[in-house]
Amino acid sequence: MPRKKNNHLKYIFVVGGVMSGVGKGVAASSIGKILQARGLRVTALKIDPYVNVDAGTMNPTEHGETFVLDDGTECDQDMGNYERFLDRDLSRANYMTTGSIYLDVIRRERNLEFGGKCVSVVPYIPMEVILRIDRAAAKADAEVALVEIGGTVGEYENILFLEAIRMLRLRHPGDVLIALVSYIPSLGAGGNELKTKPTQHAVRNLNSVGLQPDIIFGRAPMRLDEKRKEKLSLMCGVAKEDVISSPNADSIYDVPLNFEKEALSDRLLKKLNLRPRGRDLDAWRRLCRTIRVAKKEARIGVIGKYFDTGEFMLADSYISVLEAIKHGAAAARRKPVIEWLGSGEFEKDPRSLAALSQYDGIVVPGGFGHRGVEGKIAAIRYCREHKIPYLGLCYGMQLAVIEFARNVLKLKGANTTEIDQTAAHPVIDIMPEQKKLMEEKKYGGTMRLGAYPAELFPKTIAAAAYGTLKISERHRHRYEVNPDYIGRFEKAGVVFSGKSPDGRLMEIMELAKSVHPFFMGTQFHPELKSRPLHPHPLFREFMKAAAKGKK
Ligand code: GLN
């Protein structure tokens, strides 16, 4: 049956102008949120312009966190933003890179699937992009596909994605909307003179590939004044009402509300000829209010290996951990004050560990390799002995197990074989199926990745937090607690409150409430599943324990 007119899938492309890092992902997520609040079924996709097939092989210290989806896809951190804002689980269909697109097209060419044709870059690569967007939308039963294009307009790398938009617009005029998120620098003595020229150039760049933006988001420290809106409207060829202020926000969760102050959803619906089905941002508004009014602080220290050397952007490398702490803090009615602590100092001077007592809670997030590990282990010991709430995520759990082995079980030389292959007590060891992959040097996408079920034990802190005994959590690791040592740990008071259904893998370790206010480690990454409207139960309990310390 032919689809009725105006019943087509609608596409919103979000592209960046002037420079990267201006919050394109948050803008895209916020657009999704406000459309969802108007009753529309929205899905979100990210297209990254690099040749890596996925984000798993990239250094998070340079490119930000590697986010992991239920199906094990290792992807860009923006996918985490989409999941958090839309409160939906996304899949492999929602993420693509130049590398993954070419890989697929080349594979099909090798299989003679192009019927003898010359497979030229245009139109075949943009066609593959369009195909994938449509597939993701169909899978999610979405009415609107929100597609964020990585990079900035005017650069060479993302040109084929822009070409896909041009082709799509030709095919479905009226169903494609282009939103340019552009940086508006402020100059002048008071820093309040907003300059529109770079954005004008960005629009010219878009024009040169046959595209005209429908909406311009002006990312600036403050709201755009009327003059600036008029100027952008005139020089860039968009209606004044389609120039939307995107000022810096105290909380990223305020951004959808800021957009609605400018009636953005009405504009989007009108342009795409969509009819709304309600208006419901109430729960979101309440959350933002809770975040805003929380005055009592909870100080959380996050310990990592390079944190003291200023080698990288911390907030982006651990964005899901950061957001999950914020979600938990909102649930505990606290204002989170998060500090990054380098473990190097703890290694050099054990006296520096005393500084940990000024924190209400300590997190050791995931990690790889040997650097800074001894400092982290010393810090975990301090938390255990001084009863500071502790949450260890993946590596943070493994190191807590090593700490306990060395200092309570007195197993000298206890370690992970990731660091010491000949450890006297390999309490953390490589999973057998991982060993083979390592020997064959198969690194990309080969860790234990994505969602796995686990079973919880009744009457544990974990079981009480989740309120259920069957859970599913996301993983990204190669090592695990060595099954040969479980008995010794349990006898000494470690509670493995979560295990894989076959009982072989230890998924959660905790210490009883009678000995410590909150000491927990998870082999999985709970931060990947925390959502602002549904804080992760373990982060919530951790933050509640941290809040208790504050009078
Ligand atoms: N390096 C550890 C492993 O591979 C932990 C990984 C992580 O923290 N994500 O098992």
mmCIF file of C-alpha atoms and ligand atoms in Angstrom, residues 366-369 393-395 398 418 476-479 523 525, ligand 1:
data_model
loop_
_atom_site.group_PDB
_atom_site.id
_atom_site.type_symbol
_atom_site.label_atom_id
_atom_site.label_comp_id
_atom_site.label_asym_id
_atom_site.label_seq_id
_atom_site.Cartn_x
_atom_site.Cartn_y
_atom_site.Cartn_z
ATOM 1 C CA GLY A 366 36.855 1.397 34.710
ATOM 2 C CA GLY A 367 40.355 1.291 33.320
ATOM 3 C CA PHE A 368 43.089 -0.696 31.701
ATOM 4 C CA GLY A 369 46.790 -1.318 32.270
ATOM 5 C CA LEU A 393 33.249 0.054 38.482
ATOM 6 C CA CYS A 394 34.774 -2.848 36.548
ATOM 7 C CA TYR A 395 38.503 -2.238 37.117
ATOM 8 C CA GLN A 398 38.830 -5.924 40.351
ATOM 9 C CA GLU A 418 46.523 -8.009 33.217
ATOM 10 C CA ARG A 476 33.316 -4.242 28.718
ATOM 11 C CA HIS A 477 36.213 -6.266 30.058
ATOM 12 C CA ARG A 478 38.499 -9.252 29.516
ATOM 13 C CA TYR A 479 39.326 -10.229 33.088
ATOM 14 C CA GLN A 523 32.207 -6.196 37.177
ATOM 15 C CA HIS A 525 29.310 -0.743 34.146
HETATM 16 N N1 GLN B 1 41.035 -3.889 32.450
HETATM 17 C C1 GLN B 1 39.988 -4.650 33.037
HETATM 18 C C2 GLN B 1 39.534 -5.800 32.171
HETATM 19 O O1 GLN B 1 39.757 -5.813 30.997
HETATM 20 C C3 GLN B 1 38.804 -3.749 33.386
HETATM 21 C C4 GLN B 1 38.136 -3.175 32.196
HETATM 22 C C5 GLN B 1 37.241 -2.027 32.549
HETATM 23 O O2 GLN B 1 37.356 -1.420 33.596
HETATM 24 N N2 GLN B 1 36.344 -1.685 31.649
HETATM 25 O O3 GLN B 1 38.927 -6.719 32.662
#
